[in-house]
Each structure stands twice: as C-alpha cells, then as structure tokens.
Short mmCIF file of C-alpha atoms (C1' of nucleotides) in Angstrom, two decimals:
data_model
loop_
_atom_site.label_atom_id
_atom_site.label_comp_id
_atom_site.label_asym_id
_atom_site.label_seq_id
_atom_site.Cartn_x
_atom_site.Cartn_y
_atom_site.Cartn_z
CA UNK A 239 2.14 26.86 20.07
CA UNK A 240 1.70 25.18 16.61
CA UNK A 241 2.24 28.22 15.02
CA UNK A 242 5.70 28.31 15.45
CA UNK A 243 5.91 24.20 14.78
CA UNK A 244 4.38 24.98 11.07
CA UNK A 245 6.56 28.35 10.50
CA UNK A 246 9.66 26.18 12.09
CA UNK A 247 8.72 23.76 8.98
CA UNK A 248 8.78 26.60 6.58
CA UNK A 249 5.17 26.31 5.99
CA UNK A 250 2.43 29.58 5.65
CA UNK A 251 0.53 29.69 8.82
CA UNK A 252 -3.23 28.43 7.59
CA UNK A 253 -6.07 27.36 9.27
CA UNK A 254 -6.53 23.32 8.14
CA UNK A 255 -2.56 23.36 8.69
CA UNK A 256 -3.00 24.40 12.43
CA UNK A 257 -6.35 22.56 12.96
CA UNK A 258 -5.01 18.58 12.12
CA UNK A 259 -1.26 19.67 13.90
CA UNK A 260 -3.27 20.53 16.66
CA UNK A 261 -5.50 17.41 15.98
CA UNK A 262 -2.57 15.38 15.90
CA UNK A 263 -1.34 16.80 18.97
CA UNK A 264 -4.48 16.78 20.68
CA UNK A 265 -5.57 12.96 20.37
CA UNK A 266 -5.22 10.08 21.85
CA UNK A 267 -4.87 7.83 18.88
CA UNK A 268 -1.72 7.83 17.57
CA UNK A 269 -2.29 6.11 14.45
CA UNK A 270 -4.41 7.67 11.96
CA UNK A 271 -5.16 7.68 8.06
CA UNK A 272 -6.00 10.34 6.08
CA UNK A 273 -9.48 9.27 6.15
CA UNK A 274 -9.58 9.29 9.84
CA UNK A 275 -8.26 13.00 9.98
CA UNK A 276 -10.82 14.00 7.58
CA UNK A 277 -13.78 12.59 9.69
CA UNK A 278 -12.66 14.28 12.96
CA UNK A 279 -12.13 17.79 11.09
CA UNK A 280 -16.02 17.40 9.93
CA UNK A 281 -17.15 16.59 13.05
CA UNK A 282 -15.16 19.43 14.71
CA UNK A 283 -17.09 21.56 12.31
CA UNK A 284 -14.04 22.54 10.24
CA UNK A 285 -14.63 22.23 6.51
CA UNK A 286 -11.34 21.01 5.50
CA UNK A 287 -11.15 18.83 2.05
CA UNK A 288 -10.12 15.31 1.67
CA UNK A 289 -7.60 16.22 -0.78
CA UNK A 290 -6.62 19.19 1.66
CA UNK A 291 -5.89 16.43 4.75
CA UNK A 292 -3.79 14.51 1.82
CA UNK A 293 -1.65 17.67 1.13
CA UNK A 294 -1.46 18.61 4.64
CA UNK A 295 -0.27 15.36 6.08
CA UNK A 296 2.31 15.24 2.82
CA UNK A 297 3.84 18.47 3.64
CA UNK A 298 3.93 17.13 7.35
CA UNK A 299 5.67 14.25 6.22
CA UNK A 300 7.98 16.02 4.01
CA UNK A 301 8.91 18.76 6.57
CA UNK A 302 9.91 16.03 8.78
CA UNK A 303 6.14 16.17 11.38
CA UNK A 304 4.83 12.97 10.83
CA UNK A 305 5.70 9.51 9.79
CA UNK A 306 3.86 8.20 7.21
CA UNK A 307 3.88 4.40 7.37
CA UNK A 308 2.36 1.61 4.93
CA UNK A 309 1.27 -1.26 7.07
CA UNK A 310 -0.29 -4.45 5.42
CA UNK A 311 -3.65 -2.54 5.30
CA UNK A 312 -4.28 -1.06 2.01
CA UNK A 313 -3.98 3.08 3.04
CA UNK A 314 -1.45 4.52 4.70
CA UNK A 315 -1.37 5.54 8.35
CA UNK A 316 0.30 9.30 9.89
CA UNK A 317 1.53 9.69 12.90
CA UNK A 318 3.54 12.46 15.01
CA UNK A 319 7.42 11.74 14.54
CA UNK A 320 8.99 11.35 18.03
CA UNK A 321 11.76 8.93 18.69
CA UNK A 322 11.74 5.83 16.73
CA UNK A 323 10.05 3.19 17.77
CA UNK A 324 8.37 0.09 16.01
CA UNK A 325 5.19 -1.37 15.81
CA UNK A 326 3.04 -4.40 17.31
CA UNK A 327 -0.22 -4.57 15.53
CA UNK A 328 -3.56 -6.54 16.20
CA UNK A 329 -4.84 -8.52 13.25
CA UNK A 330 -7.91 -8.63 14.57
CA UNK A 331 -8.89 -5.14 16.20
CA UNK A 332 -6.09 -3.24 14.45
CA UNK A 333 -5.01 -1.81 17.21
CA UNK A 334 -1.42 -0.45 16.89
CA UNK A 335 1.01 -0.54 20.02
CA UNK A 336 4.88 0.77 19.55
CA UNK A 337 7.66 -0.65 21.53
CA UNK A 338 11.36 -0.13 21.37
CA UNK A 339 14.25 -3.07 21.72
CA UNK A 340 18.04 -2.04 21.80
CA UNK A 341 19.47 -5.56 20.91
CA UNK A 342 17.22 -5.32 18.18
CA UNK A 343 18.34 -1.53 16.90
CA UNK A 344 21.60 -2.87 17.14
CA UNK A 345 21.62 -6.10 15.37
CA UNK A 346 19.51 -4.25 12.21
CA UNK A 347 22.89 -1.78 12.20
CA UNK A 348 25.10 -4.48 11.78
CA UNK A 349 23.14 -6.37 9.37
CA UNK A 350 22.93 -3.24 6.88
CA UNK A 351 26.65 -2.62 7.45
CA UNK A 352 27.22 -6.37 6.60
CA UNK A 353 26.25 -6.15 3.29
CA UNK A 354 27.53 -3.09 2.31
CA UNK A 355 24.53 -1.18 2.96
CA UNK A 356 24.19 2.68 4.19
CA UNK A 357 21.07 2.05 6.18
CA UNK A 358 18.82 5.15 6.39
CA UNK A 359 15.45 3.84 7.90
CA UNK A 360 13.96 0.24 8.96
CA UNK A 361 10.82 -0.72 10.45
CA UNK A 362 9.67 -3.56 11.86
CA UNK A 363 6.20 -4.71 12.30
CA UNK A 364 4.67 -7.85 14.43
CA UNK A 365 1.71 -8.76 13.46
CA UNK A 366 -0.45 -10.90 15.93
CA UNK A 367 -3.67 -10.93 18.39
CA UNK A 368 -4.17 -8.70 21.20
CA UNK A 369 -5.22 -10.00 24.53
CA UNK A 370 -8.28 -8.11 24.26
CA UNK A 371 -9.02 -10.00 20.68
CA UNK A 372 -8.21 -13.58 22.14
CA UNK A 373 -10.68 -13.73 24.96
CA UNK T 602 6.58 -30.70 -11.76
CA UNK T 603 4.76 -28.02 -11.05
CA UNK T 604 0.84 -29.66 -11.81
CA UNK T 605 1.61 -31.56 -8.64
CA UNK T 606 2.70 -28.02 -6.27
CA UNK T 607 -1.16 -26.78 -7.60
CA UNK T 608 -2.83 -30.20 -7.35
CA UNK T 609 -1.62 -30.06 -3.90
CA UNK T 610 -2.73 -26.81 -3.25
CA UNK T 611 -6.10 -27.62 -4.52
CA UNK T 612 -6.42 -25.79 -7.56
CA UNK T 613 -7.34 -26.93 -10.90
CA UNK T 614 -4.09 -27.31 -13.28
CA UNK T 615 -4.96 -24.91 -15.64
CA UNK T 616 -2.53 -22.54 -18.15
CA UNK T 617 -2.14 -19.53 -16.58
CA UNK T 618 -1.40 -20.84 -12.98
CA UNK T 619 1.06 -23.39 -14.87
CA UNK T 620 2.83 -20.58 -16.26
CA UNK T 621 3.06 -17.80 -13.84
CA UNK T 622 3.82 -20.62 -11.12
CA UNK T 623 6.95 -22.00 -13.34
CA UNK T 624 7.87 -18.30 -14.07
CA UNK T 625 8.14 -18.01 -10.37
CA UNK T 626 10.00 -20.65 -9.97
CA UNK T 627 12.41 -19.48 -13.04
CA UNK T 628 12.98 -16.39 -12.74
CA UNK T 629 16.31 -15.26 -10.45
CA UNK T 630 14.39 -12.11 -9.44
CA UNK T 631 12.66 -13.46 -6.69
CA UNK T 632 10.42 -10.57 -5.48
CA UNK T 633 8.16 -9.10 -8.16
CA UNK T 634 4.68 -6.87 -8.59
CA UNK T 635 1.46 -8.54 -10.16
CA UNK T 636 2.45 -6.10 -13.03
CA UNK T 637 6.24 -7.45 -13.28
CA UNK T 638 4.41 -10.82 -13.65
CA UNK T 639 2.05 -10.02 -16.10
CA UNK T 640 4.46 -8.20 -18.90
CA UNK T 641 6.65 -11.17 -18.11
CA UNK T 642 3.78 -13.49 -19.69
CA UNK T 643 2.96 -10.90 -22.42
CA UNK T 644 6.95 -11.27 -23.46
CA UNK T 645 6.76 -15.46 -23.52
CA UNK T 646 3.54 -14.42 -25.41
CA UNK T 647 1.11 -15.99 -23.09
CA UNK T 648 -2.30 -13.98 -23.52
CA UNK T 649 -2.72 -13.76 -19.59
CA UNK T 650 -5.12 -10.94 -18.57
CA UNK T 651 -3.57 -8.71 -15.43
CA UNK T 652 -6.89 -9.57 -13.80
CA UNK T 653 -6.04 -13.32 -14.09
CA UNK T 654 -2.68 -12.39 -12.65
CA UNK T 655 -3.70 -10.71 -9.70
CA UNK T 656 -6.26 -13.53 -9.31
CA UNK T 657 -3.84 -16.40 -9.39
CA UNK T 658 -1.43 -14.90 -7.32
CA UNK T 659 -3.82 -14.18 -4.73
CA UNK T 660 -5.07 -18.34 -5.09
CA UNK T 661 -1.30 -18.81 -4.41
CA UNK T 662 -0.93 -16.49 -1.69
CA UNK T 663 -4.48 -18.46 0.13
CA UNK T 664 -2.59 -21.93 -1.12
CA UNK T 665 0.50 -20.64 0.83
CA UNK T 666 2.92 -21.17 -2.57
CA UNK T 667 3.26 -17.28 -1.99
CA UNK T 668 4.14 -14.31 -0.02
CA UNK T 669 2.67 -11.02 -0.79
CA UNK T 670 4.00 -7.80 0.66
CA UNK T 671 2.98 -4.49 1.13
CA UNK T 672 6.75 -2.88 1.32
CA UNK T 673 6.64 0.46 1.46
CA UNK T 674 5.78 1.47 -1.80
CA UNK T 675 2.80 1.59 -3.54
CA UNK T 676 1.74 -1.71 -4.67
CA UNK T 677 2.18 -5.58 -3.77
CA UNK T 678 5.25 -7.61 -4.18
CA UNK T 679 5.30 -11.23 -4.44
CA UNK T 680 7.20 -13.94 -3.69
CA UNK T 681 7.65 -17.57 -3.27
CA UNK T 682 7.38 -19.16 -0.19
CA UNK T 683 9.97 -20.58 1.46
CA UNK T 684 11.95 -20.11 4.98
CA UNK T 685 11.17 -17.26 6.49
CA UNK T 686 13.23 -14.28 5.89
CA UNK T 687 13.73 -10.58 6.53
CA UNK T 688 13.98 -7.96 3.61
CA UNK T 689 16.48 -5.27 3.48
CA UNK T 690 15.51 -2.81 0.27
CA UNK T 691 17.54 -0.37 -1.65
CA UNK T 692 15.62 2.60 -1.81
CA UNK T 693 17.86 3.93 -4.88
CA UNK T 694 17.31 1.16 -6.96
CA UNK T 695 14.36 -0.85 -5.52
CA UNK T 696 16.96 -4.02 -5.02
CA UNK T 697 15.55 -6.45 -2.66
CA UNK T 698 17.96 -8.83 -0.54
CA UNK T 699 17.39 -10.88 2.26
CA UNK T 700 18.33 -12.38 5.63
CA UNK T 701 17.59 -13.89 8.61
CA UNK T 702 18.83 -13.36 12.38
CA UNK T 703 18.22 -15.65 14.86
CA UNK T 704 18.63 -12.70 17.66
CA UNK T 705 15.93 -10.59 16.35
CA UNK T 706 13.27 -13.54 15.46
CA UNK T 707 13.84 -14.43 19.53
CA UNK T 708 13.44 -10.97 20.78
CA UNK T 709 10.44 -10.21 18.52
CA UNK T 710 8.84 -13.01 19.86
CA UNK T 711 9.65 -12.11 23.67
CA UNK T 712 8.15 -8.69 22.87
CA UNK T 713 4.90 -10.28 21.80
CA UNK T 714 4.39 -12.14 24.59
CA UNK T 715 5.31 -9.47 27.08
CA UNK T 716 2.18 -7.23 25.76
CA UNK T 717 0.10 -10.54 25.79
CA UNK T 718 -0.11 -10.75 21.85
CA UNK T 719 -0.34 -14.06 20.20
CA UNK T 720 2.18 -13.09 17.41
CA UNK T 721 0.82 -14.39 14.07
CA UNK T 722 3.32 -12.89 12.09
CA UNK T 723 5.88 -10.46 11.59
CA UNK T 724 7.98 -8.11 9.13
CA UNK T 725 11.01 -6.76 9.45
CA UNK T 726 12.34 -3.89 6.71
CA UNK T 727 15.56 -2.70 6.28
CA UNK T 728 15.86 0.42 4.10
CA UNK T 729 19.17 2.02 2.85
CA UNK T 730 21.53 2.32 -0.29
CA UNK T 731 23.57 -0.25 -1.63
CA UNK T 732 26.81 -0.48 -2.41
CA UNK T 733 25.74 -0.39 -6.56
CA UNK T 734 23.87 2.89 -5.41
CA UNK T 735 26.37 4.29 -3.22
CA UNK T 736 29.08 4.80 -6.07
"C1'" DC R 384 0.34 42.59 -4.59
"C1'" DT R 385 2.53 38.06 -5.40
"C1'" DT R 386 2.81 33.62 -4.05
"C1'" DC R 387 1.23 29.84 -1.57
"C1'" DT R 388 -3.34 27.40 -0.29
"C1'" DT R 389 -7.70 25.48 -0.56
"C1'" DG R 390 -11.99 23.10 -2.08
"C1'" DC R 391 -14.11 20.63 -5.54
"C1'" DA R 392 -14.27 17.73 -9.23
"C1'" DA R 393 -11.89 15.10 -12.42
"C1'" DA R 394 -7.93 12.12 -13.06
"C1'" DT R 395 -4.72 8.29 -11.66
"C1'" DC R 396 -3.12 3.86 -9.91
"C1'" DA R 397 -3.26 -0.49 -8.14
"C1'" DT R 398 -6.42 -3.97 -7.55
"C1'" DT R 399 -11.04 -6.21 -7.72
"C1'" DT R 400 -15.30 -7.75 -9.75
"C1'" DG R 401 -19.26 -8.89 -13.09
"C1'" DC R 402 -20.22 -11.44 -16.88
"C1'" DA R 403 -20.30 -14.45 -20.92
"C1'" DG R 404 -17.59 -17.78 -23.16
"C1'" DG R 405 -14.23 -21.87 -22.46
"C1'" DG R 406 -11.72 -25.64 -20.43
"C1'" DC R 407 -10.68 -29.12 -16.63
"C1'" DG R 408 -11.96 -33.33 -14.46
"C1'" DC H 454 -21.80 -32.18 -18.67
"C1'" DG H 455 -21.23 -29.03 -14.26
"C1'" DC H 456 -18.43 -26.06 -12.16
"C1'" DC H 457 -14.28 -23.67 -11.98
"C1'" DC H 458 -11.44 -20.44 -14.77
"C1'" DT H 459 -10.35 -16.73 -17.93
"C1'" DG H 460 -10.28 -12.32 -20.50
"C1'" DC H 461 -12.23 -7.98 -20.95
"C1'" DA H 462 -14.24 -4.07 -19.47
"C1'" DA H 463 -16.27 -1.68 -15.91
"C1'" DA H 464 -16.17 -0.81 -10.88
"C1'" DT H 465 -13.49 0.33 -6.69
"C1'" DG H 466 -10.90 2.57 -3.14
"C1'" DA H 467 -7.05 5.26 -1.98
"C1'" DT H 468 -4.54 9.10 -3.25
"C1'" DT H 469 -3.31 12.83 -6.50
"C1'" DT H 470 -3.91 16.72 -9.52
"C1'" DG H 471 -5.94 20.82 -12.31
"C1'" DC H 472 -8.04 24.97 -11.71
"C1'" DA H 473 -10.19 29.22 -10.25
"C1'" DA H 474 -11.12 31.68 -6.08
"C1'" DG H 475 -9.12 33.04 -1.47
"C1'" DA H 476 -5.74 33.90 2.15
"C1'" DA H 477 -0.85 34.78 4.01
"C1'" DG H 478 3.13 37.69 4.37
#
DNA sequence: CTTCTTGCAAATCATTTGCAGGGCG
DNA sequence: CGCCCTGCAAATGATTTGCAAGAAG
C-alpha cells in the first residue's frame, strides 16, 4: 500500500500525499507536470491546491519518489523513479518514450572519469518526430 | 567583423546586437544566462535593456548564431554556435565543459530510428563534481 | 497537545510583450 | 521617410512562500 511508501519516506500519512502517489501509481502517463496532477485531482473530485501538488511532488522528489526532470519545455515534468532510463521525446506531439543503451551508460562513465569528474547523474534527451507525427 | 555574421543572418546592424554578439564572441566563458549577458553590457556601460537582451538573443538563436539551453536549472543558457557538442556540468560550482563522442552520437541515432523517430535533435548532460569541487 | 500540512492569496523569478520614441537602410 | 529596433514598464506563466486554520501521531 502507499501508506507504507510515504511513512518509508518519512513523510505524515495525509490525504493529497496518498491521492497523487496513488495517482502516480495508478496512470498510464508517465510523464506529468505539476499542472497535469492538479487537473486530474479536480476531476477526481479531490480538492487538493496547486501549491499543495508543488509541495507534494517536491517532497516526492526530495525523499527520493519521483524524478523531477527539466526538458526544453518551459515547466518541469515528475515522474515515478524506477531504474534509470533516458528519454526520446516528440517535438511535435510531446510525447515522451524512455529507452535504455549500455554502450551508452558506459561511455558517459568514462567520459566523467576522464576529466576528473565524480559523476552523480546524467541525462540524455533526443529530441525528434514520432512516427505518429510524420504521417 | 561581426556586421557581416548579422547581415548574414538577416538582421539589421544595429548597437545592441553589435555588442552582445562581439561580447559573445569575447568572452572565454562560453555558456552564459540572458542575465550574465545583460550586467556584462551594464559593466562596458552599454545602456542595453534585459528585454533587448532576451530579444536579441532569441533573433540569434532563430538566425542559428546561438544555442539556447534549458540545463537543468532554472533559466536559459546561451551559447555560440558551433560543432556540436555534449555538456558535462558541475553541479557544485555551475562549471560547464564540453565534449563530444563519436560512440554515443551513433548509438543515439540508431535508437531513434529503431522507435521510428526522425531525430531532430538531441542533448546529452553530464552532471557531477569537479575536480576544483572535489577538494 | 505539538508539530507537520494544507489551501488560498500574495510574492517571486525568468521571460515576454505593449507602446511610444529613435535609428537603420 | 517607412519599418524595424529599443528601453521601460507592465503582463505572463511557472513555481514558491506566508499565514491562519486543520489534521497526524
């Protein structure tokens, strides 16, 4: 259950905190902004404040939940952490897709170590036009 | 000179592009925010606006003289254009460097065209500590 | 009970835009 | 001269914060 997620966090047990983990959980988009969470919380008939989804998603963030990424859109997008994976995204639609290349992990490692640095995260991001989008 | 780079790029020679183009082109820090740009001018006491500097950066950006990226911080970072390049950032002290491996660019663009994207573009984003940070 | 949360409105921040006066070609 | 450009101030859009009232443990 959630519960346990958001007490495993070290974060009080509340009801917006359970309803967008569950949301989270629940849907099938993977990508979301704040924004986006807000909307589906109104339409699920749970009165939950913009600046509340902010917080929320913040503390998810922090506590190690979600990833919060900054893609060349102008707000940021929150998604579940799982394994690491990058990102393929459709100029046109937006549509985000995630893939994962070893040679690619590897050479990024080697790079950082190269010059000396400690590498703690890295993201890449293609950016192009879905088939969908090219008909 | 620089009047011909903008005549080129179809804009009018006019003060302000003159001088935040040449800045550009002086300057050794090669990535920097519309605001970096802007107190820049205010120190060679040109009286450029920080409108006019996000608007002539964004000309140069549409001209192609320019990169802007959305790193994953909270505002824009520009940059002139040249080869393409990948970005590996400090995330101590906000030091940009770059590179460029031939094994990733192939395997990013095999990765597009396995999910049937046309890639248009693509970002790659190193983050760790440098050696300066890592005292 | 004490502390952490929330909702709302006001405050920030980065960036954009409207407008009237000026400058380039 | 006409149209593009600029500075300034006001408008935006995304995200954050202050505060008093309400829950969680």
């Amino acid at each position: 259950m959630d519960k346990q997620e958001l007490k495993k966090a070290g974060l009080k047990v509340t009801e917006p905190r359970l309803k967008i983990l569950d949301f989270l959980h629940q849907s099938s988009v993977r990508h979301m902004s704040a924004e986006d969470v807000y909307k589906s919380m109104l339409e699920a008939d749970q009165d939950i404040g913009l600046a509340t989804v902010y917080r929320v998603l913040t503390q998810f963030e922090q506590a190690g939940l979600v990833i919060r990424h900054n893609f060349e859109e102008g707000h940021s997008v929150f998604e579940l952490k799982d394994e690491h994976h990058d990102h393929i995204i459709c100029i046109k639609c937006g549509k985000v897709d995630e893939f994962l290349d070893s040679t690619i992990e590897e050479r990024q490692r080697t790079i950082a170590q190269e010059r000396g640095f400690k590498m703690t995260d890295h993201a890449l991001c293609i950016y192009g036009i879905c088939t969908d989008c090219q008909e």
